[in-house]
Structure formats: structure tokens, C-alpha cells
Amino acid sequence: MVVFFGKVLKINLTDRTSRTEELDQETLRKFVGGSALGAKILYDEVPAGADPLGPDNKLIYTVGPITGTNAPCASRLNITTKSPLTGAIGNSLSGGHFPVEMKKTGYDAIVIEGKADEPVYVLIKEDKVDIRNAKKYWGLNTQDTQNYIKEDLNDLSLRISCIGPAGENISLMACIMNEARAAGRKGVGAVMGSKNLKAIVVRGDKEVPVVDPDRFQAAIREVLKNLKESDLVYPVFTHTGTVLAVDGTSALGVMPVNNFRDTGVVDYSKTLGTKAYAQYDQTKNPCYRCPMSCTQVRMARGGRYAGISTEGPEFETIYSMGSVLGVDDPELVIAADRLCDELGIDTMSSGVAIAMAMELYEEGILTETDGLELSFGNGDIVLPLLKMMAYREGFAEIFADGTRRAAERLGEKAKYYAMEVKGLELPAYDVRGLKAHGLNYATSFTGADHNRGYAFQEVFGIPVPHAVERLDIKGKGELTKFNQDFAGLYDILTMCEFPVQTALPHVAQKIGAELLSASTGLEFTEEDAWQLGERLNNICRMFNIREGFSRKDDTLPRRLMEEPIKEGLSQGERISQEDLDYMLDEYYKARGWDEEGIPTPEKLRELGIEDTIDAIPVTV
Amino acid sequence: MVVFFGKVLKINLTDRTSRTEELDQETLRKFVGGSALGAKILYDEVPAGADPLGPDNKLIYTVGPITGTNAPCASRLNITTKSPLTGAIGNSLSGGHFPVEMKKTGYDAIVIEGKADEPVYVLIKEDKVDIRNAKKYWGLNTQDTQNYIKEDLNDLSLRISCIGPAGENISLMACIMNEARAAGRKGVGAVMGSKNLKAIVVRGDKEVPVVDPDRFQAAIREVLKNLKESDLVYPVFTHTGTVLAVDGTSALGVMPVNNFRDTGVVDYSKTLGTKAYAQYDQTKNPCYRCPMSCTQVRMARGGRYAGISTEGPEFETIYSMGSVLGVDDPELVIAADRLCDELGIDTMSSGVAIAMAMELYEEGILTETDGLELSFGNGDIVLPLLKMMAYREGFAEIFADGTRRAAERLGEKAKYYAMEVKGLELPAYDVRGLKAHGLNYATSFTGADHNRGYAFQEVFGIPVPHAVERLDIKGKGELTKFNQDFAGLYDILTMCEFPVQTALPHVAQKIGAELLSASTGLEFTEEDAWQLGERLNNICRMFNIREGFSRKDDTLPRRLMEEPIKEGLSQGERISQEDLDYMLDEYYKARGWDEEGIPTPEKLRELGIEDTIDAIPVTV
């Protein structure tokens, strides 16, 4: 049997060597690619207790068997590492064109090990791996870095993944950029910076074959048919992109306002919603082979931000640079999104960090602000403060490593205002009015993550596997398992969740199994496919357990558990400790974990990851 | 005989057609390429009195027979148009990679005619010319424009020449950018904007052959040998770029300060000179096949401009965003240079316009400044004011079309502070201490232009054709003719003046003749080659004469004629009307022009441009 995938490139920056490994068939079958392959390598190769910013941590780029084929929406990169922001396993996703170019170099995984003694970048081209001096690019923003490397190498068609000043300065909110696409979260950029690695540069020259082209094309036709039949994909998302969610969450009263203090009090759908942003649409910049093409390029048209354009801003950034700061200026959000991309800092974590700083300032807990007036609604301070955090300048140093670290420095009272789970700042959904979102944020192995089990049922009303009531806590355990495993399967396929969640959920297992079987030549049943996502969630859980995580870490910010939402359609809602415990019990049970949230040996054996059993803590 | 060059592409934006023309051999022999070919087409095709911003004006891109060969330093683009800033013939130069890519499309000239009824861009690729809708790029800055067009066309190797917001808003200081290279001066970007043309996009697929490769390589070897032997090229320019001139002009006391009011009073060599800028060197980005590689990429390293990088800043920008504003902040100059490139506005004209605004403010002539404190030395206002000029916002509208227009609006007293010749703002050299520079600025057919006859003898002490004394007015007529014709020859060759002036002047004619003969198969003697530059200067003079220009326009700003330089090595110097008249008389005589500066019919016949004789005004 021909297996066309499974080649791993390992690059050691300490001794500046590289080597290639072929994965065995069992590993491929169990982990395939994407987030699962990354998790498997990380679990096996990074020892418990490793310093996330030390040479023992690894930075693992993975794609999968269908990346770079003609399958639509399959250009997603997964970057896995032990997150310096959370201490848990971290994976971060990005679209664009880099993933396909990486796949075409012939590797499904690139593992960066060790630490260079001076700034370097890695060039992978024509089966050669070159570790080169990057002093000349150190300090440049992410866009300039990409442009100059291309010119210097006289090859404009290179695709580049790189860090900006935030990653170089080891801000734990630093992201990794390729073009204007961010692998944004969990501080992956800080890990890259800690290794003195400025960029990974790839140029592919390989074809990506599939084993059974006819079967593969049939599966693709079914994907396209479902995309076409969707009421949301082409009629709406193509034109609005993710900003649509501003309208939806505002209507439900769950768009967070003023660091979650005033959710429901202000309706941002008019100032920051689809209608407001339509006037800024400039062009599009779709990911490789994406027929949906949700990425709007928007440009501020007048005043102080005139001419500043950005890819997006996506919904999450409209929240983090808008509503959660009490800012209703869509052009400022555009400018902030662009600046974050250039600095290489996560828009979400950095925005929520600013929100925290604003509330601490209003509460009198933060007093030294280098003259900046940090009140909610003051958009003027956003761009300067982003820059200061990326460069660790002045008082902003306190917030450069996210809200949890800031709270640790500012004392017990400050903790209440840190809107994070496991150290990862909350995404846009105020989970007090979206209970499955809440359970997902509490239990996701990466912290409060909208990419690891997004409850599309609660927001878009899609009744798969069944209709749900967003304010109900019952049944959310099963649902969250479904959503997390679903996200896992499609991450492994490197397919974009966005069209998959809205157009394909009813046929997701079937299509997933077909795409995998036809591309790899390894036969996957629907159940096999589904188990891939479950296995991912279990091995990652075991990684965290080995690091000391347990039920106590499956929690939510205290504010969301104590303070009810003030106004709007979700008024009065909160997720009490009792509610959360109820949902956790349901969830653990659905997962086959014990009541402390520890996977049982039986479950691990069932999933074929019995080698993780010895990470189960010994009960006293 | 095979002639490998001379194909002209004409694109009419009004009726959206294009056609190809072959130049006849006589035209090729007389005008060859570059600035001369552009001038010939403009002279023949744009009628006297045409509105520079109307559909009758043309925008002419030219390269030449050796562009795109393996000749070094031969990637210069010439853009010729009737300048809206001066009303004279305007040509503007740019390096980089676009010129070679254009040549490889198979065309030596691209002539843009008419005016599109909505924003368009032109794509020239594989012998096809496509006029496409550019609404989606309208408003984007020049860097984003280039990036998005490449992504949208899924061809990253395209080379793009485009305008930014300044060109769209028809600022008469607007430039045309390709990558970060500016065809900066004379408002060529406003002409492009007036035609609703956002960009010209090229992808070449042709080889550029030469007729006699052996002879061509011999000439190239001689170029390289001379470059190697130069004390300046590799030992200095390669490392410093043009910033070297800050040190030189400061030492001579001719670096203009505070709108030329205080030249010599402040020495900027320490704050803005080679030593100051060395710490900002980041990488390089040479033009195509340039062994010298003078382009330094510099980056601000801390504080408010941290992480902002730019190609340059070149000497002229260090003057226009530095000394002439009384600003000694090298990082601000970096940031301003970058912003100008993105806005698509000429750093030189816009800086000198700010200098004028500052002096008018200090003199109480300009009072309404939207709250900006315009005093000399206040760098804080530079970036906001650049943006306001590009967008024609607030009081800055007055300065958006350069200093001459500003003076016309602000009244007679303001005129004294407009540092321009024929409407073109002065370059960096305070000509009161560099007399040949003064004569060149007074007589250049484009206005105060450092690219049309730079007196390298006065600044670098190069004794070709003979040693000169910078403060002497005698002999400057002959010298200026030499320099202008010399610049003309090398513009026609599309070779960079910078290495040519410093390393090749003693063999310039010989090498020029050899490169032309070997590449074209048309035999050029040294005298023929030399005459190319002279012919250029004469046909351009005739273009201007046809537009009503005469001796009265060969002048200098009144300040330079009345006020002596205050301090330093050039203290007490000025160029009085008497001095200027003396030099003009010498110059006209050397040129074979009459005392009104009108070329004689004999001279025009000698140069084979007797068809311009009817533009000679009838003497009453």
C-alpha cells in the first residue's frame, strides 16, 4: 500500500542539524495530521515540566493528507507547543497559503527543537533545509519581514511564517503570522521567539497525490454540494465574513462589553456590525482554494486612520478591540487589527488585557499608566498600548504576558478582572448566555478557546446533532463532547471549521471518513473518523494531566459565575459553580472520564493511547 | 540588421483599447530609450497647452536596450509626462525590479492615453493587455495595493507600479511607487490619478538579447572594473548609501536648514549623518543586478517609531524630513520616509512644503493650522501633516499641490518662502555654496532637479572633465552642459547615475557607445552617444518653449539670490541676479542657444530635431 503522507522534518536549532523521519502506519492511522499529529509528537517528545520557553519545548507545524489537494477549505496550519501562556498543550490555527506550500515541500510535520544562539530563519526548499542568519530581519514587523526575505532570496513565491516584535520580546500573547494570517493564540510566537527563530520559509515543489482520485472527487463534490445548499455560506458569509456574529451575539445579548462588566447594556450591532463594516469592504483575500472566501479586506476611509487596511477585522477582533473596551469606532478596530498583525501579537489576548487594564484603572487598582487615560471607551490609548505591550515598555510590561500574569503581579483584587481560563483570555462570547460555550471554555485543553468546540448550535441554531436551548445547562456535556470531537476531526483534516460547522455538520463524519480513506489509502469508517477527534481530546487531556491539571482547572472567571448579565436578552444569566459542576459531571461522564476529569484506563485503551496511562495521577 | 528593441505599447483608457507600434530606426537612433524616448513621444503626441491633468496628457513609461540584460546598474525606469506641478516636461526616475520586468514584457515604452471613467489597473502579461476594474484597490496604500493585487491574481511574481492615496487625491506632489521605489517627482502620481489608473502590473516572459554578446560583455567588464577601482563605490557607498552626502554637505555648509533660512547654523552630520544612521541598518534591498547595492533598509529601534522600517531614508529625504524642518530625529525621518512611500507622496516636495508652512507659521503669515504647532524643529507634526496633505484635509489642502501653489493662495509675501524652481521644490543642496548646482537647478528642463545634471565635481571633488571650484561662477556654463548631457546619456541607457558619476565619468562616453552599439546593432560613436544627452536636453527645452517657458523661468528662489548663507564654510555666499545672469549667458552659449535661452535652428538641425524649429517663438 502506498502511503503518501507521514514525513516529519525535525530541525534542531541548538546544533543546527535537521533530519527526516517517516511515521509508522499505526501512528498515521491514529493521529493522521493537524492538531492530533502535533499533539502526539508533543506528548512523546516534550517531557513533563519542561519550561515552555526553554530549549526542551518544541514548536510543531503540522498539516494533513488532504492539505494541498483540490479539496476546498483545506489550507489550515496547526502549530502545537507547550503553551507558555497556559502551561497546557497549546495549539494555534492559521489559514492562508502557507499550509499548502508547506505540504508541497513534502512534509506533514515540521518540528523545531532546541534554541539557536542568535536569530535565525529556516529555509525549506527543494528537499534542502537551511538554517540561516536572521539578524538582518530581527526587529522588523511581520509584513516587512516577509517582503524583505522574498526580495533578498530573489524568490517572491516563497511563503513565510514569522514572528514580529512581540514574539522577539517574548510577550506571552505573541502570535505567528503568515501573510496577514495569524496563528494567534496561546503564545506560540513567544515560543518561536524564545528559540531565536524569526521565520520558517517554504517553497514547495511536490505534487500532493491522493490514493483513490475518483473516490476523493466524489467526496469533494459532496462538500461543494453542501456548501452550495447552505443558507449561510454563500448567501451570507461570503459577503460579511465573521462580522456576522456581531449581529447575532448582540441580538442574544452575549457580546461582551467593558471587560464583561456591562454585557447587554450597549448594543454594538449598529456601530460594529455587518452594516457598519460593509462600507469598509475593499477587496478579498481568500485562503487557498476556498470557494467561500470569507476574508474581507477592509480599509478605513477618512480621518486619522485613513488608508489603513486589514484582512478582517474578524469578529473576535471586533470584540477585543471594540465592545470589550467600550469602543464603538470601526475604523479604530481596523487600525488595531492591522497593528496587531504587524507587531505579531494576538488581537484577542491583547484586547482583553487592555480591557482588564481599563477596568483596573477605573477601579483605582492600576494607577501608574504613563499618562494614558485608560477609561472604557477611550480608543485613543489602544494603538499606543498595543505597541507598548509588544515592546514591554513602561507600565504596559505588566500586561505583556496576558491577564493571568498581570493579576499575579497586581494582587488578589486584580484577579477578579482577569477574564481567562487556564490563562487564555476569553473569546467574544459571553458564556453566561451560552452555556455550552461556557462548558467548552472550561474544559477545552487549551483554555478558553473558540476553535476547540464552538457550540454553533447555540449561535446559529443549527440542529446537529439536535436542537439545543442556549440557556439550558442540561445535555451540554454530550453536546460539548460532540463539538470538541467534531472540531478535532476537521482540524486533523486541516479543513476550516467555519464552512464545515455551518454547511456540513449532518454529513461531517461520512465526508471526513471518505476524504481520509480516499486520500491516504488507509480505510477509515465513519466511526474511525469520529474517534480521531475523541483521541485528540484525550491525548491532550493526558498531556495536561501530566502537567498537573485537573478538575479544579476546568473553571470559568469568577465574574461569570457570580455576576449576572446586566441587560438584554440574556439578562440575569450567570454560570454558578453549581451549574458548572452539573455540566462538568455530565461532560466527564460523556467522555468516559472519572469525576475528577481523569480519563479512565479503559477509555485510553479503547482509543489506543494506553501509553498515556502512566500519566494518570496516583490517588491517595 | 536585427533590432531587438523599439516596441511601444499604447493603452487608451478612454476607449479601453491597446495597440502596438514599432519605432522606426531613425527614431531609435536619435532617442534610443529612457528619458529621450519618453520626451520624443511626449513632444510629438501631447499638444501645446494641454491640461496636464486632462485626458490629452500622456503618461509614458520607458526603459531601454540594455535594461534587463546582464549589464549592472541598468534597471531604471523613466516616467515622462507633462508635469502638473511645473507645466514643463516632467520625467521621474525609479529603480528596483519593475523596470526589468517591464522590459521583459517586450516593450520599451508603455504609453498611457486618455482617462478611464472609473478606477482601473492595467495587467500586461504574456503579450496580453488587460484593463481591469480597480475599485477594490482604490484607497489602499502602495504596499497593500501591490500585495493584494499579487494575491488576487495568484501570481506573487508580478511587479507593480502604482499610486497611493496622494495620487488618487491628485496631490501635485504625488509619486508613483514600485515596491518601495519611488518615481517621486513632478507629480507623475497626480497624472496617473487623474487618469483613474491605480496600477500597471507586469510580468515578463521574454529574453532580452543583445546583438553582439562578446562586445557587450567586454563593455560590462570595463564597467565592473571601474566600479571595483573606485574609492567610493564599494568601500563607502555600499555600506552607507546616499546618507554619505549628509556628511559631505554638512562639512561644506550647504545642507539646507529651516527652509534654507539657517543653512550652516546647525551641523546635522552628527545627528543625521552616516554614523547616526549606521545603528539603524537592518538589511539591504538592491535594484536588479546592482553590485553596489546602496539601498539600506533601516529600522527605528525604540520609542514611538519602534519597528518602522524603510528603504533608505535617502539623503534627499534626510534633508526634506530632517534638516530643512530643523528636525534632528533620525527615527522620525525613517517613519516619515515610510509613510510617504505608503501614501505615494514625494518625500522631497512634501518635506519642503512642510518647511514652507513652518516658516509661514513662524512669520505669522499662516495662522490657521488646525491646532498644529508648526514651528521649526517640531517633528511631532510631520506625520500627521503628511497624511493631511495626501488626503487634502483641513488647512493642509493649501500645501497639497506644492509650494508654488501654496504661495499663490497665500499672497505675495508668502512667495519668498517657496523654495522651488519652475514649481519643483529644491533638492538638498544649498546652491548658494555650490554654483554649478545652482545653474543646473535654474536651467534643468524639469525645474530644481538633482537627477538632471548633478554637479558631482562640486560635492565629491571628481575632476571630470576637470577640477572645479564650487564657489566660482566661471566655467559653470560648460560644466552644467556636460553634466546635463552626461545624465541624459545614462538615463537613456537606464543606468543608475550614482555609480556612473563616481566610478565611470572618465570613460562614460566610450562605455556608453559600446553598450549601445553592442546591444542594438546600431553603431554609435562616442560622439553619437554624447549627442544623445544633448539632443534630450534640446528637445525637452523645445517642449518647454512651446509651453511658453523662456529665460525668465531659468531662475532661483529670491531668498537664494538675496540672503547670504548665515554660517559655516559657505558663509556669506549667495547667487545674485548678476551671478546667475553671468552663468546663464555662459550656459546658453555653451549650448548653442540664443541669449533668451532659445535653441538656434542651427543647433536643432545639427541634432536632427529640426521638426521642433516651429516652436521657436517669433521675435517681435
mmCIF file with all atom_site columns, N, CA and C in Angstrom, chain A residues 298-327:
data_model
loop_
_atom_site.group_PDB
_atom_site.id
_atom_site.type_symbol
_atom_site.label_atom_id
_atom_site.label_alt_id
_atom_site.label_comp_id
_atom_site.label_asym_id
_atom_site.label_entity_id
_atom_site.label_seq_id
_atom_site.pdbx_PDB_ins_code
_atom_site.Cartn_x
_atom_site.Cartn_y
_atom_site.Cartn_z
_atom_site.occupancy
_atom_site.B_iso_or_equiv
_atom_site.pdbx_formal_charge
_atom_site.auth_seq_id
_atom_site.auth_comp_id
_atom_site.auth_asym_id
_atom_site.auth_atom_id
_atom_site.pdbx_PDB_model_num
ATOM 1  N N  . ARG A 1 298 ? -10.666 45.123 4.627  1.00 0.00 ? 298 ARG A N  1
ATOM 2  C CA . ARG A 1 298 ? -11.386 46.372 4.879  1.00 0.00 ? 298 ARG A CA 1
ATOM 3  C C  . ARG A 1 298 ? -10.412 47.521 5.115  1.00 0.00 ? 298 ARG A C  1
ATOM 4  N N  . MET A 1 299 ? -10.863 48.706 4.751  1.00 0.00 ? 299 MET A N  1
ATOM 5  C CA . MET A 1 299 ? -9.983  49.872 4.844  1.00 0.00 ? 299 MET A CA 1
ATOM 6  C C  . MET A 1 299 ? -10.709 51.044 5.486  1.00 0.00 ? 299 MET A C  1
ATOM 7  N N  . ALA A 1 300 ? -10.037 51.705 6.421  1.00 0.00 ? 300 ALA A N  1
ATOM 8  C CA . ALA A 1 300 ? -10.570 52.946 6.991  1.00 0.00 ? 300 ALA A CA 1
ATOM 9  C C  . ALA A 1 300 ? -10.511 54.024 5.914  1.00 0.00 ? 300 ALA A C  1
ATOM 10 N N  . ARG A 1 301 ? -11.538 54.862 5.853  1.00 0.00 ? 301 ARG A N  1
ATOM 11 C CA . ARG A 1 301 ? -11.649 55.728 4.674  1.00 0.00 ? 301 ARG A CA 1
ATOM 12 C C  . ARG A 1 301 ? -11.352 57.206 4.925  1.00 0.00 ? 301 ARG A C  1
ATOM 13 N N  . GLY A 1 302 ? -11.324 57.626 6.144  1.00 0.00 ? 302 GLY A N  1
ATOM 14 C CA . GLY A 1 302 ? -11.071 59.048 6.364  1.00 0.00 ? 302 GLY A CA 1
ATOM 15 C C  . GLY A 1 302 ? -10.522 59.252 7.750  1.00 0.00 ? 302 GLY A C  1
ATOM 16 N N  . GLY A 1 303 ? -10.148 60.484 8.050  1.00 0.00 ? 303 GLY A N  1
ATOM 17 C CA . GLY A 1 303 ? -9.693  60.798 9.397  1.00 0.00 ? 303 GLY A CA 1
ATOM 18 C C  . GLY A 1 303 ? -8.346  60.186 9.709  1.00 0.00 ? 303 GLY A C  1
ATOM 19 N N  . ARG A 1 304 ? -8.100  59.983 10.995 1.00 0.00 ? 304 ARG A N  1
ATOM 20 C CA . ARG A 1 304 ? -6.744  59.639 11.418 1.00 0.00 ? 304 ARG A CA 1
ATOM 21 C C  . ARG A 1 304 ? -6.293  58.256 10.963 1.00 0.00 ? 304 ARG A C  1
ATOM 22 N N  . TYR A 1 305 ? -7.229  57.355 10.662 1.00 0.00 ? 305 TYR A N  1
ATOM 23 C CA . TYR A 1 305 ? -6.833  56.016 10.248 1.00 0.00 ? 305 TYR A CA 1
ATOM 24 C C  . TYR A 1 305 ? -6.978  55.809 8.736  1.00 0.00 ? 305 TYR A C  1
ATOM 25 N N  . ALA A 1 306 ? -7.223  56.888 8.015  1.00 0.00 ? 306 ALA A N  1
ATOM 26 C CA . ALA A 1 306 ? -7.475  56.793 6.567  1.00 0.00 ? 306 ALA A CA 1
ATOM 27 C C  . ALA A 1 306 ? -6.410  55.960 5.873  1.00 0.00 ? 306 ALA A C  1
ATOM 28 N N  . GLY A 1 307 ? -6.865  55.069 5.024  1.00 0.00 ? 307 GLY A N  1
ATOM 29 C CA . GLY A 1 307 ? -5.936  54.295 4.208  1.00 0.00 ? 307 GLY A CA 1
ATOM 30 C C  . GLY A 1 307 ? -5.380  53.068 4.902  1.00 0.00 ? 307 GLY A C  1
ATOM 31 N N  . ILE A 1 308 ? -5.643  52.907 6.188  1.00 0.00 ? 308 ILE A N  1
ATOM 32 C CA . ILE A 1 308 ? -5.174  51.696 6.874  1.00 0.00 ? 308 ILE A CA 1
ATOM 33 C C  . ILE A 1 308 ? -6.131  50.560 6.537  1.00 0.00 ? 308 ILE A C  1
ATOM 34 N N  . SER A 1 309 ? -5.584  49.494 6.020  1.00 0.00 ? 309 SER A N  1
ATOM 35 C CA . SER A 1 309 ? -6.410  48.358 5.642  1.00 0.00 ? 309 SER A CA 1
ATOM 36 C C  . SER A 1 309 ? -5.978  47.135 6.434  1.00 0.00 ? 309 SER A C  1
ATOM 37 N N  . THR A 1 310 ? -6.847  46.155 6.451  1.00 0.00 ? 310 THR A N  1
ATOM 38 C CA . THR A 1 310 ? -6.519  44.927 7.167  1.00 0.00 ? 310 THR A CA 1
ATOM 39 C C  . THR A 1 310 ? -7.331  43.775 6.607  1.00 0.00 ? 310 THR A C  1
ATOM 40 N N  . GLU A 1 311 ? -6.848  42.573 6.808  1.00 0.00 ? 311 GLU A N  1
ATOM 41 C CA . GLU A 1 311 ? -7.661  41.402 6.483  1.00 0.00 ? 311 GLU A CA 1
ATOM 42 C C  . GLU A 1 311 ? -8.542  41.131 7.687  1.00 0.00 ? 311 GLU A C  1
ATOM 43 N N  . GLY A 1 312 ? -9.792  41.416 7.520  1.00 0.00 ? 312 GLY A N  1
ATOM 44 C CA . GLY A 1 312 ? -10.728 41.386 8.624  1.00 0.00 ? 312 GLY A CA 1
ATOM 45 C C  . GLY A 1 312 ? -11.302 42.779 8.798  1.00 0.00 ? 312 GLY A C  1
ATOM 46 N N  . PRO A 1 313 ? -11.450 43.265 10.028 1.00 0.00 ? 313 PRO A N  1
ATOM 47 C CA . PRO A 1 313 ? -11.218 42.516 11.258 1.00 0.00 ? 313 PRO A CA 1
ATOM 48 C C  . PRO A 1 313 ? -12.250 41.407 11.426 1.00 0.00 ? 313 PRO A C  1
ATOM 49 N N  . GLU A 1 314 ? -11.801 40.283 11.977 1.00 0.00 ? 314 GLU A N  1
ATOM 50 C CA . GLU A 1 314 ? -12.714 39.197 12.272 1.00 0.00 ? 314 GLU A CA 1
ATOM 51 C C  . GLU A 1 314 ? -13.541 39.544 13.511 1.00 0.00 ? 314 GLU A C  1
ATOM 52 N N  . PHE A 1 315 ? -14.593 38.805 13.668 1.00 0.00 ? 315 PHE A N  1
ATOM 53 C CA . PHE A 1 315 ? -15.498 39.010 14.801 1.00 0.00 ? 315 PHE A CA 1
ATOM 54 C C  . PHE A 1 315 ? -14.749 39.101 16.125 1.00 0.00 ? 315 PHE A C  1
ATOM 55 N N  . GLU A 1 316 ? -13.829 38.190 16.326 1.00 0.00 ? 316 GLU A N  1
ATOM 56 C CA . GLU A 1 316 ? -13.135 38.159 17.614 1.00 0.00 ? 316 GLU A CA 1
ATOM 57 C C  . GLU A 1 316 ? -12.367 39.455 17.872 1.00 0.00 ? 316 GLU A C  1
ATOM 58 N N  . THR A 1 317 ? -11.870 40.066 16.819 1.00 0.00 ? 317 THR A N  1
ATOM 59 C CA . THR A 1 317 ? -11.126 41.310 16.982 1.00 0.00 ? 317 THR A CA 1
ATOM 60 C C  . THR A 1 317 ? -12.058 42.496 17.167 1.00 0.00 ? 317 THR A C  1
ATOM 61 N N  . ILE A 1 318 ? -13.243 42.408 16.566 1.00 0.00 ? 318 ILE A N  1
ATOM 62 C CA . ILE A 1 318 ? -14.227 43.478 16.761 1.00 0.00 ? 318 ILE A CA 1
ATOM 63 C C  . ILE A 1 318 ? -14.658 43.510 18.229 1.00 0.00 ? 318 ILE A C  1
ATOM 64 N N  . TYR A 1 319 ? -14.673 42.335 18.821 1.00 0.00 ? 319 TYR A N  1
ATOM 65 C CA . TYR A 1 319 ? -14.921 42.241 20.264 1.00 0.00 ? 319 TYR A CA 1
ATOM 66 C C  . TYR A 1 319 ? -13.731 42.769 21.060 1.00 0.00 ? 319 TYR A C  1
ATOM 67 N N  . SER A 1 320 ? -12.549 42.259 20.724 1.00 0.00 ? 320 SER A N  1
ATOM 68 C CA . SER A 1 320 ? -11.405 42.516 21.615 1.00 0.00 ? 320 SER A CA 1
ATOM 69 C C  . SER A 1 320 ? -10.848 43.930 21.465 1.00 0.00 ? 320 SER A C  1
ATOM 70 N N  . MET A 1 321 ? -11.035 44.543 20.301 1.00 0.00 ? 321 MET A N  1
ATOM 71 C CA . MET A 1 321 ? -10.597 45.932 20.119 1.00 0.00 ? 321 MET A CA 1
ATOM 72 C C  . MET A 1 321 ? -11.794 46.881 20.105 1.00 0.00 ? 321 MET A C  1
ATOM 73 N N  . GLY A 1 322 ? -12.983 46.314 20.276 1.00 0.00 ? 322 GLY A N  1
ATOM 74 C CA . GLY A 1 322 ? -14.195 47.119 20.232 1.00 0.00 ? 322 GLY A CA 1
ATOM 75 C C  . GLY A 1 322 ? -15.000 46.990 21.515 1.00 0.00 ? 322 GLY A C  1
ATOM 76 N N  . SER A 1 323 ? -16.004 46.111 21.477 1.00 0.00 ? 323 SER A N  1
ATOM 77 C CA . SER A 1 323 ? -17.005 46.096 22.549 1.00 0.00 ? 323 SER A CA 1
ATOM 78 C C  . SER A 1 323 ? -16.426 45.849 23.936 1.00 0.00 ? 323 SER A C  1
ATOM 79 N N  . VAL A 1 324 ? -15.431 44.991 24.027 1.00 0.00 ? 324 VAL A N  1
ATOM 80 C CA . VAL A 1 324 ? -14.926 44.677 25.366 1.00 0.00 ? 324 VAL A CA 1
ATOM 81 C C  . VAL A 1 324 ? -14.122 45.841 25.951 1.00 0.00 ? 324 VAL A C  1
ATOM 82 N N  . LEU A 1 325 ? -13.784 46.803 25.078 1.00 0.00 ? 325 LEU A N  1
ATOM 83 C CA . LEU A 1 325 ? -13.130 48.032 25.529 1.00 0.00 ? 325 LEU A CA 1
ATOM 84 C C  . LEU A 1 325 ? -14.115 49.196 25.605 1.00 0.00 ? 325 LEU A C  1
ATOM 85 N N  . GLY A 1 326 ? -15.365 48.916 25.264 1.00 0.00 ? 326 GLY A N  1
ATOM 86 C CA . GLY A 1 326 ? -16.347 50.005 25.207 1.00 0.00 ? 326 GLY A CA 1
ATOM 87 C C  . GLY A 1 326 ? -16.095 50.951 24.055 1.00 0.00 ? 326 GLY A C  1
ATOM 88 N N  . VAL A 1 327 ? -15.410 50.467 23.036 1.00 0.00 ? 327 VAL A N  1
ATOM 89 C CA . VAL A 1 327 ? -15.042 51.304 21.891 1.00 0.00 ? 327 VAL A CA 1
ATOM 90 C C  . VAL A 1 327 ? -15.977 50.979 20.731 1.00 0.00 ? 327 VAL A C  1
#
